[in-house]
Amino acid sequence: MTELASTNALRATMDAYYRSLADAALRKTAPVAWCTSAGPVELLRALGFAVHFPENHAAMMGAARTASRYLPLAHAQGYSQDICSYLTSDIGAYLAGESPLKAYGLERAPAPDVLVFNTNQCRDVRDWFEWYGRELHVPVVGVHSPRSIDDVTESDIDSVTRQLESLVAPLEQVAGTRLDDARLMAAMRASRDAARLWGTCLGTASARPAPLTFFDGSIHMGPAVVLRGSDDAPAYYRTLLAELEQRVENRVAAVPGETLRLYWDGMPVWGRLRALSTMFAEFHTAVVASTYCNSWAFADLDPAEPWRSVARASLELFIARSEAPKERYIARMVKFYDVDGVIFHDCRTCPNNSNTRYGMPGRITERLGIPTLVLDGDVNDLRCFSDEQARTNIEGFVEQLTDARGATSARGSR
Ligand code: SF4
């Protein structure tokens, strides 16, 4: 695997973000809001909040493999082993009085002044935030979004738009300031620019060989998640894009000797990101793209129409859609990235972002004539992931794809 030089700039960008969050919490330089990953962060930034993302906090614990220490503490509170392991690791860490943000001076996640959710991704985020609302006596507000949407309708957009607008007054009250239209437009512009640049970065993986993989993308998407609405995000993605374009021009492969190309659907297995990346590279297989990383490429945000465009983007998100538009989306991705197969991660505690349970892998194979593999695992709970089983399954899949490719080229040379 070839590490991207931009990783240094990424670390500096993320460090600066975590330090500013710690400053807000410890030195009261700004009010603190917690927000779900696809929540209305532009509004929060325009009101001057420092914004913490519990999903990012939980992913840090997953990547550091500390989540398993915290899960039982939340289970003991009556939060099932079957529900979101982001939720249970985050609440468990709070109960243990620990945080991966300790390196930035925070013993726990930064104390919130308000919690803001959007249920477009799942109900768990609301349950998660309401736990903290009760524990910390902090207001919880949010958007109750429709899910499993076929075509996004004007009435869906109207409903979410009205809900977003109704958040302004309570959030102004917590922030102690009035919403300034110019600040909202600036946050929207920064979000749109970051999303477009991020989408373009991901799109470079359509080149052969691909200059980045899904595993790189899962790390480099950090600013697209936690710095949406801030100019630091587009600044970082300009640096990353320049490096990726250079790689494409010089044919520098993320996976040296790239032979097979795959698409990943579903959540990452954070505690095995490096191990999986190494394993695929060993098989000269590049996992070139994913639904997950592309979920933060909201290209259609419009500063001139902030409420409706945020509403539309949150409704059009892959995770909020029904099976038919999801399948159409994957079909487009398979074609665009020209992949040999699709891996579906069946994330044990996240049915919301697992597309394996209602026959989709079989339908994708039938419709596109492309092999699929279902990999059992979890986003944070490593008890649901077996290294041996994953290796056996991936190795078998790679062999199957290699044989299929050999048969195609033999037919072609006859
Ligand atoms: S989408 Fe899945 S992983 Fe994300 S918060 Fe919801 S249940 Fe958890």
PDB file of N, CA, C and O in Angstrom, residues 198-231:
ATOM      1  N   TRP A 198     -14.597  16.647  -2.199  1.00  0.00           N
ATOM      2  CA  TRP A 198     -14.507  15.273  -1.678  1.00  0.00           C
ATOM      3  C   TRP A 198     -15.028  14.284  -2.729  1.00  0.00           C
ATOM      4  O   TRP A 198     -14.423  13.258  -3.000  1.00  0.00           O
ATOM      5  N   GLY A 199     -16.148  14.635  -3.354  1.00  0.00           N
ATOM      6  CA  GLY A 199     -16.700  13.769  -4.403  1.00  0.00           C
ATOM      7  C   GLY A 199     -15.701  13.614  -5.550  1.00  0.00           C
ATOM      8  O   GLY A 199     -15.521  12.518  -6.091  1.00  0.00           O
ATOM      9  N   THR A 200     -15.019  14.718  -5.918  1.00  0.00           N
ATOM     10  CA  THR A 200     -14.044  14.649  -7.011  1.00  0.00           C
ATOM     11  C   THR A 200     -12.850  13.785  -6.594  1.00  0.00           C
ATOM     12  O   THR A 200     -12.313  13.011  -7.387  1.00  0.00           O
ATOM     13  N   CYS A 201     -12.415  13.929  -5.321  1.00  0.00           N
ATOM     14  CA  CYS A 201     -11.314  13.083  -4.812  1.00  0.00           C
ATOM     15  C   CYS A 201     -11.703  11.612  -4.968  1.00  0.00           C
ATOM     16  O   CYS A 201     -10.928  10.798  -5.485  1.00  0.00           O
ATOM     17  N   LEU A 202     -12.904  11.268  -4.529  1.00  0.00           N
ATOM     18  CA  LEU A 202     -13.334   9.866  -4.600  1.00  0.00           C
ATOM     19  C   LEU A 202     -13.415   9.393  -6.052  1.00  0.00           C
ATOM     20  O   LEU A 202     -13.071   8.259  -6.367  1.00  0.00           O
ATOM     21  N   GLY A 203     -13.860  10.298  -6.907  1.00  0.00           N
ATOM     22  CA  GLY A 203     -14.017   9.951  -8.321  1.00  0.00           C
ATOM     23  C   GLY A 203     -12.695   9.607  -9.001  1.00  0.00           C
ATOM     24  O   GLY A 203     -12.679   8.890 -10.008  1.00  0.00           O
ATOM     25  N   THR A 204     -11.564  10.091  -8.455  1.00  0.00           N
ATOM     26  CA  THR A 204     -10.273   9.773  -9.092  1.00  0.00           C
ATOM     27  C   THR A 204     -10.006   8.265  -9.053  1.00  0.00           C
ATOM     28  O   THR A 204      -9.205   7.760  -9.830  1.00  0.00           O
ATOM     29  N   ALA A 205     -10.688   7.549  -8.165  1.00  0.00           N
ATOM     30  CA  ALA A 205     -10.478   6.092  -8.068  1.00  0.00           C
ATOM     31  C   ALA A 205     -11.074   5.350  -9.258  1.00  0.00           C
ATOM     32  O   ALA A 205     -10.932   4.128  -9.364  1.00  0.00           O
ATOM     33  N   SER A 206     -11.727   6.072 -10.176  1.00  0.00           N
ATOM     34  CA  SER A 206     -12.193   5.399 -11.405  1.00  0.00           C
ATOM     35  C   SER A 206     -11.006   5.137 -12.335  1.00  0.00           C
ATOM     36  O   SER A 206     -11.117   4.349 -13.272  1.00  0.00           O
ATOM     37  N   ALA A 207      -9.872   5.811 -12.074  1.00  0.00           N
ATOM     38  CA  ALA A 207      -8.681   5.590 -12.907  1.00  0.00           C
ATOM     39  C   ALA A 207      -8.103   4.207 -12.633  1.00  0.00           C
ATOM     40  O   ALA A 207      -8.308   3.628 -11.561  1.00  0.00           O
ATOM     41  N   ARG A 208      -7.380   3.681 -13.621  1.00  0.00           N
ATOM     42  CA  ARG A 208      -6.651   2.414 -13.449  1.00  0.00           C
ATOM     43  C   ARG A 208      -5.172   2.699 -13.548  1.00  0.00           C
ATOM     44  O   ARG A 208      -4.748   3.207 -14.573  1.00  0.00           O
ATOM     45  N   PRO A 209      -4.363   2.437 -12.542  1.00  0.00           N
ATOM     46  CA  PRO A 209      -4.763   1.920 -11.244  1.00  0.00           C
ATOM     47  C   PRO A 209      -5.380   3.036 -10.397  1.00  0.00           C
ATOM     48  O   PRO A 209      -5.122   4.207 -10.637  1.00  0.00           O
ATOM     49  N   ALA A 210      -6.163   2.621  -9.402  1.00  0.00           N
ATOM     50  CA  ALA A 210      -6.827   3.610  -8.538  1.00  0.00           C
ATOM     51  C   ALA A 210      -5.803   4.254  -7.602  1.00  0.00           C
ATOM     52  O   ALA A 210      -4.984   3.558  -7.017  1.00  0.00           O
ATOM     53  N   PRO A 211      -5.878   5.601  -7.446  1.00  0.00           N
ATOM     54  CA  PRO A 211      -4.905   6.278  -6.580  1.00  0.00           C
ATOM     55  C   PRO A 211      -5.263   6.222  -5.094  1.00  0.00           C
ATOM     56  O   PRO A 211      -4.456   6.602  -4.252  1.00  0.00           O
ATOM     57  N   LEU A 212      -6.484   5.812  -4.785  1.00  0.00           N
ATOM     58  CA  LEU A 212      -6.865   5.649  -3.368  1.00  0.00           C
ATOM     59  C   LEU A 212      -7.876   4.521  -3.243  1.00  0.00           C
ATOM     60  O   LEU A 212      -8.517   4.155  -4.233  1.00  0.00           O
ATOM     61  N   THR A 213      -7.998   3.994  -2.029  1.00  0.00           N
ATOM     62  CA  THR A 213      -8.946   2.900  -1.789  1.00  0.00           C
ATOM     63  C   THR A 213     -10.013   3.348  -0.800  1.00  0.00           C
ATOM     64  O   THR A 213      -9.896   4.407  -0.176  1.00  0.00           O
ATOM     65  N   PHE A 214     -10.996   2.485  -0.632  1.00  0.00           N
ATOM     66  CA  PHE A 214     -12.040   2.704   0.377  1.00  0.00           C
ATOM     67  C   PHE A 214     -11.413   2.884   1.766  1.00  0.00           C
ATOM     68  O   PHE A 214     -11.865   3.699   2.572  1.00  0.00           O
ATOM     69  N   PHE A 215     -10.318   2.151   2.022  1.00  0.00           N
ATOM     70  CA  PHE A 215      -9.700   2.223   3.352  1.00  0.00           C
ATOM     71  C   PHE A 215      -9.050   3.594   3.553  1.00  0.00           C
ATOM     72  O   PHE A 215      -9.141   4.179   4.631  1.00  0.00           O
ATOM     73  N   ASP A 216      -8.401   4.119   2.499  1.00  0.00           N
ATOM     74  CA  ASP A 216      -7.863   5.486   2.577  1.00  0.00           C
ATOM     75  C   ASP A 216      -9.024   6.469   2.767  1.00  0.00           C
ATOM     76  O   ASP A 216      -8.956   7.382   3.584  1.00  0.00           O
ATOM     77  N   GLY A 217     -10.069   6.263   1.963  1.00  0.00           N
ATOM     78  CA  GLY A 217     -11.203   7.184   2.009  1.00  0.00           C
ATOM     79  C   GLY A 217     -11.836   7.248   3.393  1.00  0.00           C
ATOM     80  O   GLY A 217     -12.250   8.316   3.853  1.00  0.00           O
ATOM     81  N   SER A 218     -11.891   6.102   4.096  1.00  0.00           N
ATOM     82  CA  SER A 218     -12.521   6.085   5.428  1.00  0.00           C
ATOM     83  C   SER A 218     -11.751   6.960   6.414  1.00  0.00           C
ATOM     84  O   SER A 218     -12.330   7.480   7.364  1.00  0.00           O
ATOM     85  N   ILE A 219     -10.444   7.115   6.183  1.00  0.00           N
ATOM     86  CA  ILE A 219      -9.639   7.991   7.045  1.00  0.00           C
ATOM     87  C   ILE A 219      -9.731   9.435   6.555  1.00  0.00           C
ATOM     88  O   ILE A 219      -9.964  10.359   7.347  1.00  0.00           O
ATOM     89  N   HIS A 220      -9.601   9.610   5.251  1.00  0.00           N
ATOM     90  CA  HIS A 220      -9.523  10.978   4.711  1.00  0.00           C
ATOM     91  C   HIS A 220     -10.886  11.660   4.644  1.00  0.00           C
ATOM     92  O   HIS A 220     -10.966  12.840   4.308  1.00  0.00           O
ATOM     93  N   MET A 221     -11.958  10.941   4.945  1.00  0.00           N
ATOM     94  CA  MET A 221     -13.272  11.603   4.950  1.00  0.00           C
ATOM     95  C   MET A 221     -13.493  12.400   6.239  1.00  0.00           C
ATOM     96  O   MET A 221     -14.495  13.122   6.352  1.00  0.00           O
ATOM     97  N   GLY A 222     -12.566  12.313   7.202  1.00  0.00           N
ATOM     98  CA  GLY A 222     -12.730  13.007   8.490  1.00  0.00           C
ATOM     99  C   GLY A 222     -13.199  14.457   8.346  1.00  0.00           C
ATOM    100  O   GLY A 222     -14.250  14.825   8.887  1.00  0.00           O
ATOM    101  N   PRO A 223     -12.473  15.292   7.589  1.00  0.00           N
ATOM    102  CA  PRO A 223     -12.902  16.696   7.485  1.00  0.00           C
ATOM    103  C   PRO A 223     -14.286  16.865   6.844  1.00  0.00           C
ATOM    104  O   PRO A 223     -15.019  17.795   7.178  1.00  0.00           O
ATOM    105  N   ALA A 224     -14.654  15.946   5.913  1.00  0.00           N
ATOM    106  CA  ALA A 224     -15.977  16.060   5.265  1.00  0.00           C
ATOM    107  C   ALA A 224     -17.085  15.829   6.284  1.00  0.00           C
ATOM    108  O   ALA A 224     -18.213  16.299   6.116  1.00  0.00           O
ATOM    109  N   VAL A 225     -16.769  15.105   7.353  1.00  0.00           N
ATOM    110  CA  VAL A 225     -17.774  14.830   8.383  1.00  0.00           C
ATOM    111  C   VAL A 225     -17.744  15.922   9.463  1.00  0.00           C
ATOM    112  O   VAL A 225     -18.751  16.571   9.723  1.00  0.00           O
ATOM    113  N   VAL A 226     -16.574  16.135  10.066  1.00  0.00           N
ATOM    114  CA  VAL A 226     -16.548  16.999  11.268  1.00  0.00           C
ATOM    115  C   VAL A 226     -16.317  18.471  10.956  1.00  0.00           C
ATOM    116  O   VAL A 226     -16.500  19.309  11.835  1.00  0.00           O
ATOM    117  N   LEU A 227     -15.887  18.786   9.735  1.00  0.00           N
ATOM    118  CA  LEU A 227     -15.611  20.203   9.424  1.00  0.00           C
ATOM    119  C   LEU A 227     -16.532  20.739   8.334  1.00  0.00           C
ATOM    120  O   LEU A 227     -16.219  21.729   7.689  1.00  0.00           O
ATOM    121  N   ARG A 228     -17.684  20.081   8.142  1.00  0.00           N
ATOM    122  CA  ARG A 228     -18.670  20.616   7.197  1.00  0.00           C
ATOM    123  C   ARG A 228     -19.084  22.005   7.667  1.00  0.00           C
ATOM    124  O   ARG A 228     -19.326  22.216   8.854  1.00  0.00           O
ATOM    125  N   GLY A 229     -19.128  22.951   6.740  1.00  0.00           N
ATOM    126  CA  GLY A 229     -19.540  24.307   7.110  1.00  0.00           C
ATOM    127  C   GLY A 229     -18.364  25.172   7.529  1.00  0.00           C
ATOM    128  O   GLY A 229     -18.544  26.347   7.845  1.00  0.00           O
ATOM    129  N   SER A 230     -17.148  24.587   7.528  1.00  0.00           N
ATOM    130  CA  SER A 230     -15.959  25.369   7.897  1.00  0.00           C
ATOM    131  C   SER A 230     -15.032  25.410   6.683  1.00  0.00           C
ATOM    132  O   SER A 230     -14.933  24.428   5.927  1.00  0.00           O
ATOM    133  N   ASP A 231     -14.310  26.522   6.510  1.00  0.00           N
ATOM    134  CA  ASP A 231     -13.407  26.643   5.349  1.00  0.00           C
ATOM    135  C   ASP A 231     -12.234  25.677   5.435  1.00  0.00           C
ATOM    136  O   ASP A 231     -11.542  25.459   4.440  1.00  0.00           O
TER     137      ASP A 231
END
